[in-house]
XYZ file of C-alpha atoms in Angstrom:
706
model
C 5.083 -14.495 -22.316
C 6.624 -17.746 -20.313
C 3.826 -19.197 -18.013
C 4.097 -19.554 -14.310
C 4.716 -22.829 -12.792
C 4.486 -24.451 -9.493
C 7.498 -26.399 -10.145
C 9.351 -22.799 -10.835
C 11.322 -20.909 -7.797
C 9.185 -17.470 -7.307
C 11.195 -14.621 -5.693
C 8.819 -11.554 -4.222
C 10.745 -8.359 -3.264
C 8.931 -5.633 -1.000
C 10.913 -2.062 -0.994
C 10.331 0.165 2.107
C 11.753 3.149 3.411
C 13.990 1.538 5.594
C 14.459 -2.417 4.841
C 13.902 -3.947 1.638
C 12.341 -7.392 1.918
C 12.766 -10.657 0.301
C 10.716 -14.037 0.249
C 11.626 -16.932 -1.954
C 9.816 -20.159 -2.512
C 12.194 -22.761 -4.221
C 10.729 -25.584 -6.393
C 10.685 -27.971 -3.295
C 8.373 -25.459 -1.508
C 10.912 -24.535 1.056
C 10.481 -20.581 1.846
C 13.359 -18.278 2.766
C 13.299 -14.974 3.801
C 15.694 -11.703 3.776
C 16.004 -8.031 4.729
C 18.673 -5.885 3.610
C 18.914 -2.272 3.994
C 17.212 0.179 1.292
C 19.331 2.024 -1.304
C 17.215 5.438 -1.526
C 19.662 6.903 -4.455
C 18.713 3.827 -6.487
C 16.178 1.214 -4.905
C 16.986 -1.387 -7.630
C 20.723 -1.656 -6.061
C 18.952 -2.831 -2.813
C 16.776 -5.695 -4.839
C 19.836 -6.924 -6.917
C 22.021 -7.042 -3.522
C 19.446 -8.639 -1.323
C 18.746 -11.334 -4.191
C 22.265 -11.883 -4.587
C 22.745 -12.691 -1.039
C 19.598 -14.681 -0.535
C 20.637 -16.878 -3.446
C 24.240 -17.321 -2.046
C 22.739 -18.673 1.561
C 20.397 -21.027 -0.445
C 20.999 -23.704 -2.790
C 18.425 -22.040 -5.605
C 20.004 -21.078 -9.115
C 19.069 -17.972 -10.638
C 18.009 -19.795 -13.504
C 15.439 -21.782 -11.383
C 13.307 -18.786 -10.908
C 10.158 -18.499 -12.806
C 8.564 -15.158 -11.216
C 9.878 -12.163 -9.934
C 7.002 -10.280 -7.865
C 7.656 -6.683 -6.675
C 6.562 -3.777 -4.700
C 7.930 -0.543 -4.973
C 7.905 2.975 -3.215
C 9.136 4.739 -6.531
C 5.829 6.451 -7.516
C 5.014 7.615 -3.794
C 8.480 9.083 -3.198
C 8.391 10.819 -6.642
C 5.162 12.627 -5.894
C 5.975 13.389 -2.356
C 9.454 14.538 -3.088
C 8.512 16.275 -6.423
C 11.088 14.803 -8.507
C 8.963 13.579 -11.193
C 8.935 14.745 -14.841
C 8.536 18.144 -16.235
C 5.140 17.867 -17.627
C 2.852 19.581 -20.205
C -0.994 19.546 -20.187
C -3.365 20.186 -23.037
C -6.938 20.515 -22.256
C -10.125 22.406 -23.506
C -10.390 26.055 -23.460
C -11.615 27.278 -20.096
C -10.094 24.388 -18.133
C -6.697 25.666 -17.732
C -6.880 26.181 -14.149
C -8.780 23.448 -13.090
C -5.673 21.807 -11.170
C -5.365 24.943 -9.351
C -9.085 25.020 -8.238
C -9.517 21.613 -7.638
C -12.214 20.908 -4.970
C -11.985 24.146 -3.093
C -11.829 22.475 0.310
C -9.376 22.852 3.117
C -8.237 19.531 4.758
C -7.770 21.376 7.837
C -10.285 23.962 8.513
C -8.777 26.036 11.431
C -4.939 25.813 10.156
C -4.055 29.016 8.944
C -0.483 27.650 7.994
C -1.678 25.012 5.817
C -0.205 25.613 2.026
C -2.169 24.029 -0.702
C 0.011 21.577 -2.699
C 1.225 23.186 -5.947
C -0.094 21.902 -9.263
C 2.477 19.263 -10.727
C 2.155 21.416 -14.071
C 3.232 25.038 -13.882
C 0.675 27.320 -15.376
C 2.756 28.290 -18.415
C 2.747 24.691 -19.178
C -0.898 24.403 -19.400
C -2.080 25.168 -22.924
C -6.006 25.343 -23.960
C -7.371 24.348 -27.541
C -10.534 25.062 -28.966
C -12.782 21.929 -29.161
C -16.028 21.037 -27.767
C -18.168 17.669 -27.304
C -21.360 17.920 -25.683
C -23.137 15.855 -23.089
C -24.534 13.494 -25.458
C -20.913 13.009 -27.121
C -21.578 14.796 -30.078
C -18.963 16.973 -31.681
C -20.113 21.004 -31.305
C -16.947 22.273 -32.334
C -14.330 20.651 -34.236
C -10.491 20.352 -32.907
C -8.409 23.123 -34.307
C -5.350 21.160 -35.726
C -3.171 24.193 -36.154
C -3.756 25.576 -32.633
C -3.120 21.903 -31.457
C 0.244 21.359 -33.396
C 1.188 24.885 -32.262
C 0.499 24.078 -28.501
C 2.576 20.663 -28.872
C 5.626 22.431 -30.661
C 6.072 24.910 -27.481
C 5.867 22.299 -25.045
C 8.473 20.407 -27.120
C 10.453 23.880 -27.131
C 10.319 24.145 -23.444
C 11.641 20.298 -23.188
C 9.001 18.689 -21.327
C 9.200 14.845 -21.052
C 5.824 13.759 -20.878
C 2.621 15.115 -21.870
C -1.018 14.686 -20.409
C -4.009 15.532 -22.102
C -7.715 15.927 -20.760
C -10.593 17.337 -22.578
C -13.946 17.994 -21.459
C -16.433 15.421 -21.872
C -13.722 13.251 -23.680
C -14.783 10.177 -21.996
C -18.299 10.585 -24.005
C -16.362 10.766 -27.356
C -12.531 10.474 -27.222
C -12.127 11.400 -30.687
C -10.341 14.601 -30.011
C -7.904 13.263 -27.191
C -7.072 10.301 -29.722
C -6.500 13.014 -32.617
C -4.117 15.055 -30.101
C -2.324 11.815 -29.248
C -1.514 11.009 -32.735
C -0.368 14.247 -33.351
C 2.069 14.106 -30.285
C 3.520 11.041 -31.392
C 3.913 12.275 -34.915
C 5.957 15.545 -33.795
C 7.524 14.019 -30.186
C 7.867 10.210 -30.818
C 10.103 10.272 -27.476
C 7.649 11.982 -25.275
C 5.413 10.018 -22.948
C 1.913 10.416 -23.222
C -1.383 10.191 -20.730
C -4.585 10.637 -22.291
C -7.453 10.786 -19.862
C -9.631 8.305 -21.703
C -7.101 5.675 -21.283
C -5.899 6.441 -17.852
C -9.606 7.594 -16.287
C -12.532 7.328 -18.651
C -14.586 8.830 -16.535
C -16.464 12.349 -16.219
C -15.566 14.753 -13.243
C -12.886 17.236 -14.816
C -10.686 17.653 -11.702
C -10.191 14.190 -10.869
C -9.448 12.980 -14.292
C -7.315 15.569 -15.008
C -5.332 15.261 -11.586
C -5.023 11.520 -12.402
C -3.731 12.063 -15.973
C -1.147 14.366 -14.658
C 0.051 12.188 -12.056
C 0.538 9.662 -14.385
C 2.249 11.539 -16.887
C 4.542 13.027 -14.086
C 5.589 9.627 -12.965
C 5.664 7.678 -16.215
C 9.453 8.664 -17.304
C 10.537 7.801 -13.605
C 8.877 4.442 -13.304
C 9.971 3.268 -16.765
C 13.613 4.232 -16.085
C 13.425 2.267 -12.565
C 12.026 -0.819 -14.457
C 14.608 -0.996 -17.037
C 17.383 -0.461 -14.149
C 15.742 -3.364 -12.366
C 15.349 -5.373 -15.085
C 18.991 -5.098 -16.173
C 20.039 -6.002 -12.471
C 18.302 -9.075 -12.368
C 19.721 -10.038 -15.776
C 23.139 -9.457 -14.488
C 22.161 -12.121 -11.743
C 21.173 -14.225 -14.976
C 17.351 -14.180 -13.594
C 15.328 -13.976 -16.997
C 11.982 -14.765 -15.441
C 9.222 -12.251 -16.194
C 8.629 -9.490 -13.591
C 5.174 -8.718 -12.137
C 4.288 -5.359 -9.942
C 1.715 -5.649 -7.473
C -0.823 -2.714 -7.694
C -2.628 -0.717 -4.881
C -5.724 -3.104 -5.487
C -3.967 -6.312 -4.363
C -3.594 -7.912 -7.666
C -0.332 -8.016 -10.044
C -0.082 -6.833 -13.387
C 3.243 -6.967 -15.911
C 5.909 -4.472 -15.613
C 5.223 -3.241 -18.777
C 1.668 -2.449 -18.098
C 2.743 -0.862 -14.889
C 5.004 1.738 -16.660
C 2.176 2.802 -18.761
C -0.357 2.939 -15.902
C 1.788 3.892 -12.874
C -0.959 5.422 -10.782
C -1.856 1.813 -10.166
C 1.154 0.861 -8.140
C 0.989 3.486 -5.651
C 0.180 1.887 -2.532
C 1.584 -1.530 -3.833
C 3.651 -2.202 -0.800
C 0.976 -2.051 1.997
C -1.559 -3.452 -0.385
C 0.650 -6.683 -0.266
C 0.544 -7.298 3.557
C -3.249 -6.934 3.264
C -3.569 -9.528 0.605
C -1.397 -11.708 2.545
C -3.385 -10.918 5.688
C -6.455 -12.469 3.938
C -4.732 -15.387 2.574
C -3.601 -15.953 6.380
C -7.194 -15.390 7.692
C -8.477 -18.036 5.331
C -5.996 -20.699 6.354
C -6.980 -20.217 9.929
C -10.564 -19.846 9.613
C -10.718 -16.348 10.915
C -13.346 -13.954 9.024
C -12.669 -10.722 10.791
C -8.731 -9.195 11.168
C -7.722 -5.818 11.790
C -4.181 -5.658 10.088
C -1.359 -3.678 11.461
C 1.912 -3.295 9.286
C 4.519 -1.579 11.307
C 8.029 -1.527 9.347
C 10.849 1.230 9.910
C 9.218 4.080 8.532
C 5.530 4.140 8.623
C 2.489 2.031 10.303
C -0.674 1.028 8.247
C -3.753 -0.166 9.418
C -6.779 -1.874 7.154
C -9.557 -4.444 7.756
C -10.288 -7.998 6.440
C -13.884 -8.444 6.842
C -15.680 -11.571 6.184
C -12.409 -13.119 4.663
C -12.187 -9.615 2.290
C -10.030 -6.821 2.344
C -12.173 -3.688 1.947
C -11.285 -1.368 -1.104
C -11.648 2.415 -1.825
C -12.437 3.913 -5.229
C -10.427 7.204 -4.402
C -7.440 8.141 -2.253
C -4.462 11.063 -2.560
C -1.028 10.637 -3.378
C 2.025 13.171 -2.775
C 0.965 14.453 0.633
C 3.292 12.106 2.574
C 1.454 10.310 5.611
C -2.088 9.961 5.104
C -4.912 8.927 7.731
C -7.626 7.212 5.304
C -8.858 7.654 1.807
C -11.805 9.299 3.177
C -10.545 11.398 5.911
C -8.636 14.779 5.322
C -8.906 15.141 1.748
C -7.283 18.132 -0.111
C -3.571 17.143 1.305
C -2.414 15.714 -2.196
C -3.323 14.762 -5.684
C -6.458 12.757 -6.271
C -6.488 9.258 -7.705
C -9.682 7.629 -8.736
C -7.914 4.112 -8.747
C -9.308 1.297 -6.863
C -6.946 0.232 -3.765
C -6.902 -1.280 -0.476
C -8.452 1.052 2.016
C -5.531 1.692 4.314
C -4.813 4.241 7.137
C -1.231 4.991 7.276
C 0.710 7.510 10.072
C 4.375 8.105 10.538
C 5.324 5.549 13.080
C 7.996 2.993 12.553
C 10.939 1.757 13.840
C 13.063 4.731 12.187
C 10.633 7.144 13.440
C 12.455 10.128 15.160
C 11.884 10.895 18.625
C 11.700 14.554 19.490
C 10.531 17.327 21.777
C 8.713 20.509 20.465
C 9.097 24.129 21.771
C 6.658 23.452 24.377
C 8.350 20.620 25.768
C 5.906 17.842 24.715
C 7.817 14.647 23.625
C 6.658 13.441 19.989
C 7.345 10.481 17.762
C 7.370 10.661 14.076
C 6.318 11.277 11.489
C 9.742 12.222 10.265
C 12.120 9.039 10.060
C 15.590 8.368 9.736
C 14.888 5.766 7.322
C 17.740 3.527 6.105
C 20.398 6.459 6.064
C 21.528 7.656 8.454
C 19.070 5.495 10.399
C 18.698 5.450 14.376
C 21.520 6.382 16.377
C 22.188 2.448 17.179
C 22.694 1.550 13.547
C 25.761 3.657 13.994
C 25.441 4.955 10.360
C 25.976 8.607 11.431
C 22.464 9.199 12.868
C 22.278 10.936 15.925
C 18.394 11.726 16.381
C 16.838 8.890 18.750
C 14.255 6.799 16.928
C 11.814 3.961 18.322
C 14.304 1.469 17.497
C 16.823 2.980 19.865
C 13.772 3.167 22.505
C 13.562 -0.781 21.957
C 17.177 -1.204 22.515
C 17.270 1.085 25.899
C 13.986 -0.932 27.080
C 15.665 -4.198 26.593
C 13.389 -5.535 23.918
C 15.972 -6.134 21.675
C 19.282 -8.348 21.436
C 21.629 -6.017 20.056
C 23.480 -9.048 18.916
C 20.530 -10.619 17.288
C 18.768 -8.303 14.688
C 18.179 -9.885 11.266
C 19.967 -13.223 12.696
C 23.152 -11.079 13.884
C 23.843 -9.980 10.534
C 22.915 -6.289 11.992
C 24.579 -5.295 14.880
C 23.125 -2.623 17.196
C 25.090 -0.109 19.510
C 23.110 0.481 22.942
C 25.593 3.072 24.064
C 24.581 5.196 21.138
C 21.044 4.485 21.543
C 21.293 5.415 25.238
C 23.346 8.458 24.359
C 20.958 9.912 21.873
C 18.005 9.416 24.473
C 19.885 10.822 27.267
C 20.136 14.067 25.500
C 16.266 14.199 24.983
C 16.075 13.185 28.661
C 17.990 16.292 29.809
C 15.447 18.590 28.198
C 12.840 16.887 30.075
C 14.533 16.078 33.348
C 14.166 12.254 32.370
C 16.047 9.204 32.728
C 16.705 7.797 29.026
C 14.403 4.952 30.256
C 11.641 6.927 31.081
C 11.739 8.786 27.832
C 12.162 5.367 25.709
C 8.917 4.245 27.559
C 7.276 7.401 27.086
C 8.118 7.312 23.537
C 7.062 3.533 23.092
C 3.558 4.466 24.738
C 3.254 7.547 22.296
C 3.522 5.153 19.296
C 1.097 2.835 20.585
C -1.309 5.683 20.885
C -0.600 6.760 17.206
C -0.905 3.236 16.199
C -4.307 2.884 17.948
C -5.527 6.156 16.035
C -4.477 4.404 12.498
C -6.625 1.448 13.559
C -9.794 3.579 14.938
C -9.495 5.081 11.308
C -10.598 2.137 9.579
C -12.791 0.436 12.325
C -14.486 2.610 14.768
C -14.816 5.715 12.384
C -16.428 3.233 9.723
C -18.728 1.923 12.002
C -17.075 -1.110 12.871
C -16.080 -2.412 16.638
C -12.435 -3.220 16.886
C -13.298 -5.351 19.803
C -15.162 -7.885 17.257
C -11.933 -8.146 15.570
C -8.711 -10.034 16.154
C -5.589 -8.067 15.604
C -2.698 -9.349 13.197
C 0.444 -7.464 13.131
C 3.465 -7.992 10.747
C 6.501 -5.641 9.725
C 9.864 -5.836 11.502
C 8.447 -3.843 14.494
C 4.884 -4.844 14.623
C 5.273 -7.573 17.192
C 7.189 -5.310 19.623
C 3.790 -3.175 19.991
C 1.077 -5.877 19.559
C -0.015 -6.592 23.092
C -0.237 -2.991 24.060
C -2.087 -1.906 21.019
C -4.453 -4.696 21.289
C -5.195 -4.123 24.870
C -5.822 -0.250 24.242
C -8.412 -1.000 21.908
C -10.092 -3.721 24.005
C -8.968 -6.615 21.789
C -8.226 -9.622 23.957
C -6.903 -11.669 21.195
C -3.954 -11.194 18.507
C -1.854 -12.941 15.910
C 1.717 -11.988 15.179
C 2.043 -13.373 11.288
C 4.435 -16.028 9.893
C 7.236 -14.200 8.129
C 6.284 -11.201 10.145
C 9.387 -9.115 9.049
C 8.813 -10.121 5.352
C 4.891 -10.264 5.179
C 4.470 -7.810 2.527
C 6.832 -9.757 0.128
C 5.052 -13.074 1.377
C 1.733 -11.371 0.442
C 3.052 -10.535 -3.316
C 3.104 -14.344 -3.562
C -0.411 -14.792 -2.360
C -1.823 -12.607 -5.038
C -3.472 -13.010 -8.444
C -3.002 -11.216 -11.739
C -5.871 -8.555 -11.527
C -6.825 -5.861 -14.357
C -9.437 -3.158 -13.664
C -11.098 -1.537 -16.387
C -14.336 1.176 -16.018
C -16.183 2.825 -18.197
C -18.213 6.304 -17.682
C -21.904 5.930 -18.353
C -24.867 7.857 -16.458
C -28.054 6.426 -16.296
C -31.211 5.809 -14.794
C -31.330 2.337 -13.052
C -34.239 0.940 -14.720
C -35.279 -1.738 -17.439
C -33.850 0.818 -20.263
C -30.407 0.774 -19.193
C -29.915 -3.206 -19.836
C -29.354 -2.892 -23.629
C -26.371 -0.127 -23.108
C -24.827 -1.834 -20.067
C -24.834 -5.401 -21.769
C -23.255 -3.854 -24.812
C -20.398 -2.085 -22.632
C -19.489 -5.290 -20.685
C -19.334 -7.228 -23.882
C -17.011 -4.630 -25.130
C -15.023 -4.338 -22.512
C -14.884 -8.054 -21.756
C -13.496 -8.475 -25.137
C -10.958 -6.040 -24.769
C -9.706 -7.629 -21.202
C -9.483 -11.244 -22.749
C -7.387 -9.961 -25.584
C -5.196 -7.939 -22.942
C -4.663 -11.053 -20.779
C -3.702 -13.179 -23.967
C -1.161 -10.556 -25.110
C 0.424 -9.840 -21.885
C 0.586 -12.727 -19.680
C -1.012 -16.070 -19.010
C -2.667 -17.375 -22.305
C -6.095 -18.334 -23.148
C -8.868 -19.721 -20.979
C -7.843 -18.749 -17.399
C -9.113 -15.640 -16.655
C -12.090 -14.833 -14.428
C -14.166 -11.783 -15.023
C -16.598 -9.809 -12.343
C -18.687 -7.398 -13.124
C -19.628 -4.164 -11.161
C -21.834 -0.936 -11.555
C -21.278 2.194 -9.959
C -24.745 3.235 -8.525
C -25.962 6.413 -6.351
C -28.916 8.126 -5.470
C -29.674 10.946 -7.948
C -27.653 13.903 -7.888
C -25.174 12.726 -5.431
C -21.496 13.264 -5.825
C -20.131 9.683 -4.541
C -21.362 6.467 -5.507
C -20.939 2.643 -4.332
C -19.528 -0.193 -6.266
C -22.003 -3.175 -6.532
C -21.155 -6.428 -7.857
C -23.374 -7.860 -10.632
C -24.648 -11.494 -10.141
C -23.930 -13.900 -12.748
C -25.869 -13.953 -15.755
C -27.454 -11.673 -18.339
C -28.695 -8.247 -16.663
C -32.557 -8.367 -15.976
C -35.205 -6.317 -14.062
C -34.904 -9.262 -11.346
C -30.936 -8.749 -10.939
C -31.504 -4.956 -11.217
C -33.811 -5.213 -8.140
C -31.337 -7.237 -6.146
C -28.534 -4.937 -6.868
C -30.615 -2.150 -6.069
C -31.438 -3.899 -2.477
C -27.544 -4.455 -1.976
C -26.981 -0.742 -2.762
C -29.458 0.012 -0.159
C -27.813 -2.282 2.299
C -24.082 -0.746 1.446
C -25.301 2.820 1.606
C -26.526 2.102 5.477
C -23.765 0.279 6.147
C -21.145 2.852 4.728
C -23.242 6.303 5.606
C -25.720 5.310 8.114
C -28.843 5.775 6.510
C -30.555 4.813 3.174
C -33.758 5.746 0.929
C -36.125 3.036 0.152
C -37.639 5.308 -2.526
C -34.823 7.316 -3.474
C -34.430 7.422 -7.207
C -31.143 5.658 -8.069
C -28.817 6.031 -11.146
C -25.600 4.372 -12.232
C -22.423 6.347 -12.965
C -20.149 3.899 -14.349
C -19.534 0.365 -15.003
C -16.622 -1.872 -14.165
C -14.868 -5.168 -14.989
C -12.262 -6.870 -12.969
C -10.048 -9.854 -14.757
C -8.392 -12.257 -12.528
C -5.849 -14.614 -13.526
C -4.602 -17.196 -10.628
C -1.198 -17.571 -9.676
C 0.401 -20.363 -7.373
C -0.125 -19.704 -3.815
C 2.552 -20.419 -0.934
C 1.731 -23.019 1.772
C 2.222 -21.528 5.197
C 4.909 -23.418 6.944
C 7.452 -20.895 8.341
C 11.124 -19.785 7.067
C 13.637 -22.274 6.392
C 16.458 -20.344 8.427
C 18.331 -21.529 11.012
C 19.333 -17.759 12.403
C 16.171 -17.768 14.594
C 17.341 -18.137 18.133
C 16.360 -21.577 19.525
C 15.470 -22.235 23.124
C 18.003 -21.588 25.920
C 15.664 -22.419 29.253
C 18.322 -20.140 31.478
C 18.786 -17.212 29.405
C 17.095 -13.885 29.979
C 17.093 -10.168 28.995
C 16.559 -7.463 31.212
C 13.022 -5.550 29.889
C 11.245 -2.639 31.097
C 7.539 -3.081 31.289
C 6.348 0.608 32.882
C 6.398 1.935 36.248
C 3.893 -0.673 37.683
C 6.571 -3.527 36.709
C 9.861 -1.869 36.269
C 12.793 -3.730 34.963
C 12.259 -7.387 34.815
C 14.374 -10.285 34.291
C 12.523 -11.699 31.163
C 12.922 -15.172 29.728
C 13.881 -15.408 26.067
C 12.533 -18.260 24.250
C 12.313 -19.670 20.315
C 9.462 -20.466 18.762
C 10.004 -24.162 19.399
C 9.213 -23.657 23.207
C 5.784 -22.461 22.583
C 4.580 -26.105 20.931
C 2.620 -27.142 24.082
C 0.615 -25.114 26.514
C 0.670 -21.327 26.184
C 3.649 -19.419 27.765
C 2.438 -16.464 30.244
C 4.081 -13.168 29.886
C 6.510 -11.639 30.448
C 8.552 -13.364 27.637
C 10.393 -12.039 24.714
C 10.673 -14.269 21.542
C 13.804 -13.622 19.091
C 13.152 -14.243 15.621
C 15.140 -13.582 12.276
C 13.114 -11.094 10.775
C 11.034 -9.602 14.331
C 11.024 -10.063 18.137
C 7.811 -10.379 19.902
C 7.091 -8.622 23.139
C 4.674 -10.351 25.481
C 4.263 -8.099 28.445
C 2.726 -9.018 32.037
C -0.807 -9.967 31.886
C -0.442 -11.765 28.194
C 0.304 -15.399 27.156
C 1.608 -16.548 24.075
C 1.132 -19.860 22.096
C 1.926 -21.232 18.703
C -0.990 -20.682 15.891
C -1.341 -22.316 12.788
C 0.991 -21.765 9.494
C 4.146 -20.524 11.816
C 1.865 -17.689 13.530
C 1.750 -16.929 17.337
C -1.414 -16.173 19.412
C -1.131 -13.611 22.155
C -4.310 -13.823 24.787
C -4.955 -11.261 27.301
C -5.108 -13.663 30.473
C -5.481 -10.609 33.373
C -3.090 -12.680 35.599
C 0.275 -11.071 35.305
C 3.278 -12.897 36.565
C 6.901 -12.253 36.963
C 9.088 -10.493 39.006
C 9.825 -6.912 39.099
């Protein structure tokens, strides 16, 4: 495959529920951003249309693009909307109903209306075969080939598009899964195939089966999407290799992602956190709380000591989720490394509504790109947060996306007036009430990744991005006791920018349960050697050639008989008793940090080994967008903006970023940029920070006229 080059242009595209964001770096290092409405009926269309428009606005030729970096919501939407493939499952006799049984856990103990999500494979398509591998990896009962062929032929007659295979103890000896896979390829060569030992080679029958089924469920959808996207890019004369962001914050080739689509579920939110870590390093900040607020959802995460936190498990298909560790049981389990993100339904497109008891709510339902908020004038009648921003005076109706997208204040006012009649409130009161509710919801998302993890948010700096993030930044920070907040450069396209900050990354693991003592050393070294050899070969085959890959090793440790593990890095060099002792100490510290306790004399065992292969990619220089559409300074321009009952409506100065080069500007003030608007309320000040970012500081001395 063609190698990446710093002299080639790079195009990054992030698909959101409302907007599709594009970030382009040309061969001279200039940076351009573009936002277009997403096209849910075929997301690749928005990518192509946005790319064509962006290239038309610059002097970059399609042939100059050397890499396309992409994040998509296709996998998430497929699971939420249940629009995936018709899947068949082949499993060991006695394990047909493992998907139904699950973990026997209710996510909401006292919610009598809760309905368990149905398995992605109906029972009549879940077939059992005779076979058995024991806990030592030895075959106790050979595979019945005739029974296997009958099962496959039955599934083919039922016209399944994809088959998942998950056998008991298969990670200890994959011989039977491999035999079934060969038979499927022989009898149904056009059927998509997912083997559990290739998707998640760990024990834990439910988790392994669930992840394998999800992989099979979305494989045909992702493969079709990748083909459409590549065709559209080729029609634009873009022949560059396509890389896809993964949930873990690393890039992977489109071909690999089509085989393992479970690894790209949370790719969009991951891009923003990767960009945040890159920005934090540039600004010399170790600890950040990130808040990504777009058109549909709000995502929060943490960068601690310069690194983003990761989770080894999360759920998909449950819609909005609070956290990977909270409220389990709503969706389908994936044991895939991912950046730890808390997500709620709060964005510019979140619908404002009143329940039967007369209480005002915001989200989680969203108007998305179509029909969108009422002020979009695209047929939407329900009021959304964007309508609230407009009524409160925060947004310039003629400046969204540099004037490319006009908003209708009358439609926004009319939509909120309908809510106001039910509550006996003015539209402005409804708008500000919804705005405050949204702030509270965002605070909940942040506490899920901070205080509920034992971190004090007051010791962190808040970094916001996404098109709507800067409209809430000061209020959310103040609610958490945070006195400093940063609005990221390229805020409205920051997740796409984050794609350009990522490296190629591949994760592989093997299940191996053994006591954590000297007897484990030869087995672990042999496993690492085999896995590293496979990783290097994969790297040479798919991407960047020989010699650039960096390997990191990890071992999952736990106290004996525990059900959860902690991933501990392995220091460089061969494993030895001394290194084992250091890792044991690191495990105790991490256990104390994560769970609030540890056992100094507790017996520790290992559950699996992991390796991560990283190949560096070119990184952007923080310099801001090359865009003349951002509002320049007009000293006498003001906008009537509402800041609550204490201040009411204030004639608020509107400035551009050039007016912030000197001393801090005290609020209230509004800053219009191409991709976002920054609201600086009374009591806060704003100044220019490094790399095109803006720093907001709580001053405690409000100014301005009511």
